[in-house]
Coordinates of C-alpha atoms in Angstrom, one line a residue:
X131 CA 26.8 17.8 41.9
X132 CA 24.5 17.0 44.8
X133 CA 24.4 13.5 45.9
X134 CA 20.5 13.7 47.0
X135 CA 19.7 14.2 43.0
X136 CA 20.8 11.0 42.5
X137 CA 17.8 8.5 42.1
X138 CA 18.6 5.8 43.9
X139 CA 17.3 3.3 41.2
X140 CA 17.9 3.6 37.1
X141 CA 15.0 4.9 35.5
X142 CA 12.4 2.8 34.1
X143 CA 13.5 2.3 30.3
X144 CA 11.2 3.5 27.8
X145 CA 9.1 0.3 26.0
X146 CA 10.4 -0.3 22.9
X147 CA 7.7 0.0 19.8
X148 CA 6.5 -3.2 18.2
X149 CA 8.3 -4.7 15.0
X150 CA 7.7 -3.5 11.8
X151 CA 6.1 -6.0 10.0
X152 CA 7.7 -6.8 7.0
X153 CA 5.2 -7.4 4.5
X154 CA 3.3 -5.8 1.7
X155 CA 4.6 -5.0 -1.6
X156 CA 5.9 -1.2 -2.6
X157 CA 3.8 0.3 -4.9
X158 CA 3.7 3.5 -7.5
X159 CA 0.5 4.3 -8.8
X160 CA 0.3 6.8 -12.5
X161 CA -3.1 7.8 -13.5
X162 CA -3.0 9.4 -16.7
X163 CA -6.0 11.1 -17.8
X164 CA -8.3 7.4 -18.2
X165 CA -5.7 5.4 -17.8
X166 CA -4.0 3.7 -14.9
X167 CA -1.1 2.1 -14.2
X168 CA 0.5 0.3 -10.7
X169 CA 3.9 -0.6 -11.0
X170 CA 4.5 -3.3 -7.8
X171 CA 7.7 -4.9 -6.0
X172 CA 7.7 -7.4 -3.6
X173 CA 10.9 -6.9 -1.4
X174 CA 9.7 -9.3 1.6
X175 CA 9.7 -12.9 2.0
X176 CA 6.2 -13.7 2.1
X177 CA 3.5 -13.9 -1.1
X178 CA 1.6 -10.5 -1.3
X179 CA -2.2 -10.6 -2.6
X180 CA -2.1 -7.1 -5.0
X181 CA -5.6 -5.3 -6.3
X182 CA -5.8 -2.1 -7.9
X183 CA -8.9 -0.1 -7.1
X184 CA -9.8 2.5 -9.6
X185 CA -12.6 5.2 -8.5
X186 CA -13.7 7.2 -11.8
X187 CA -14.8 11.0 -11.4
X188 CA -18.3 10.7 -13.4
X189 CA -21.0 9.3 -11.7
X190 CA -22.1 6.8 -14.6
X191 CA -18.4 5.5 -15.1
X192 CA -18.3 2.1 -13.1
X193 CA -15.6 2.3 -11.0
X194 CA -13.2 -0.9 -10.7
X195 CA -11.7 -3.7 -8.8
X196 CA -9.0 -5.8 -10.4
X197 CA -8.3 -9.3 -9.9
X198 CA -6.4 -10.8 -7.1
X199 CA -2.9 -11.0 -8.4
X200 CA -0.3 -12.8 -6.5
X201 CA 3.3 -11.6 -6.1
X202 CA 6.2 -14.0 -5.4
X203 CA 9.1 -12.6 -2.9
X204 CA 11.5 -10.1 -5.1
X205 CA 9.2 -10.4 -7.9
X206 CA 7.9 -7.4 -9.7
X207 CA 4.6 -7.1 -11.8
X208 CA 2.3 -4.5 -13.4
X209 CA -1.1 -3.6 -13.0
X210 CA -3.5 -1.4 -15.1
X211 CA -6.8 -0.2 -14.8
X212 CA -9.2 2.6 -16.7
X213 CA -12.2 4.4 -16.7
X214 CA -14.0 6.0 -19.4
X215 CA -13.5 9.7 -18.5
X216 CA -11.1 10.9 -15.7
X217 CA -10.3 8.6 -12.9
X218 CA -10.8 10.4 -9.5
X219 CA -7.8 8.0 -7.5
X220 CA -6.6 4.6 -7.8
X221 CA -4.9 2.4 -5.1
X222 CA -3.4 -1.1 -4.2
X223 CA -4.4 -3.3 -1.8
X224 CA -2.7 -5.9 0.0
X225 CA -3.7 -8.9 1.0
X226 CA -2.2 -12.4 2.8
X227 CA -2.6 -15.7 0.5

């Protein structure tokens, strides 16, 4: 080992990348031919604002947005939307109270 490869200082640590935040529920979302269905769980500690969007394939179907619906820390809930005819996707949103 040569002495002269030695840095003479430690090299500069790498930042560390921000927090996570921990908020925002987990959800799965089943769409079943018109039908959908969002089941939720809130594993933070912090009330999560849920609404399930639902975009329908046909142009005349009116696509959806569902209620606000508040979920308590550890709680679980359900959601459920439709369309007519096919849906084309369907999501959750997530909002702060």
């Amino acid at each position: 080992m040569d002495l002269a490869e030695i840095p003479a200082e430690p090299p500069v640590r790498p930042e560390q990348p921000a927090a996570r935040e921990l908020y925002g529920s987990d959800c799965d979302t089943e769409i079943d031919g018109s039908q959908v269905i969002a089941y939720c769980h809130n594993g933070y500690p912090e009330t999560d604002l849920l609404r399930l969007h639902v975009e329908c394939e046909r142009w005349w179907d009116l696509d959806g947005d569902g209620a606000l619906v508040p979920l308590e820390p550890a709680g679980r809930t359900r959601l459920t939307g439709r369309c007519w005819k096919e849906v084309r996707t369907a999501w959750v949103s997530h909002q702060r109270p």
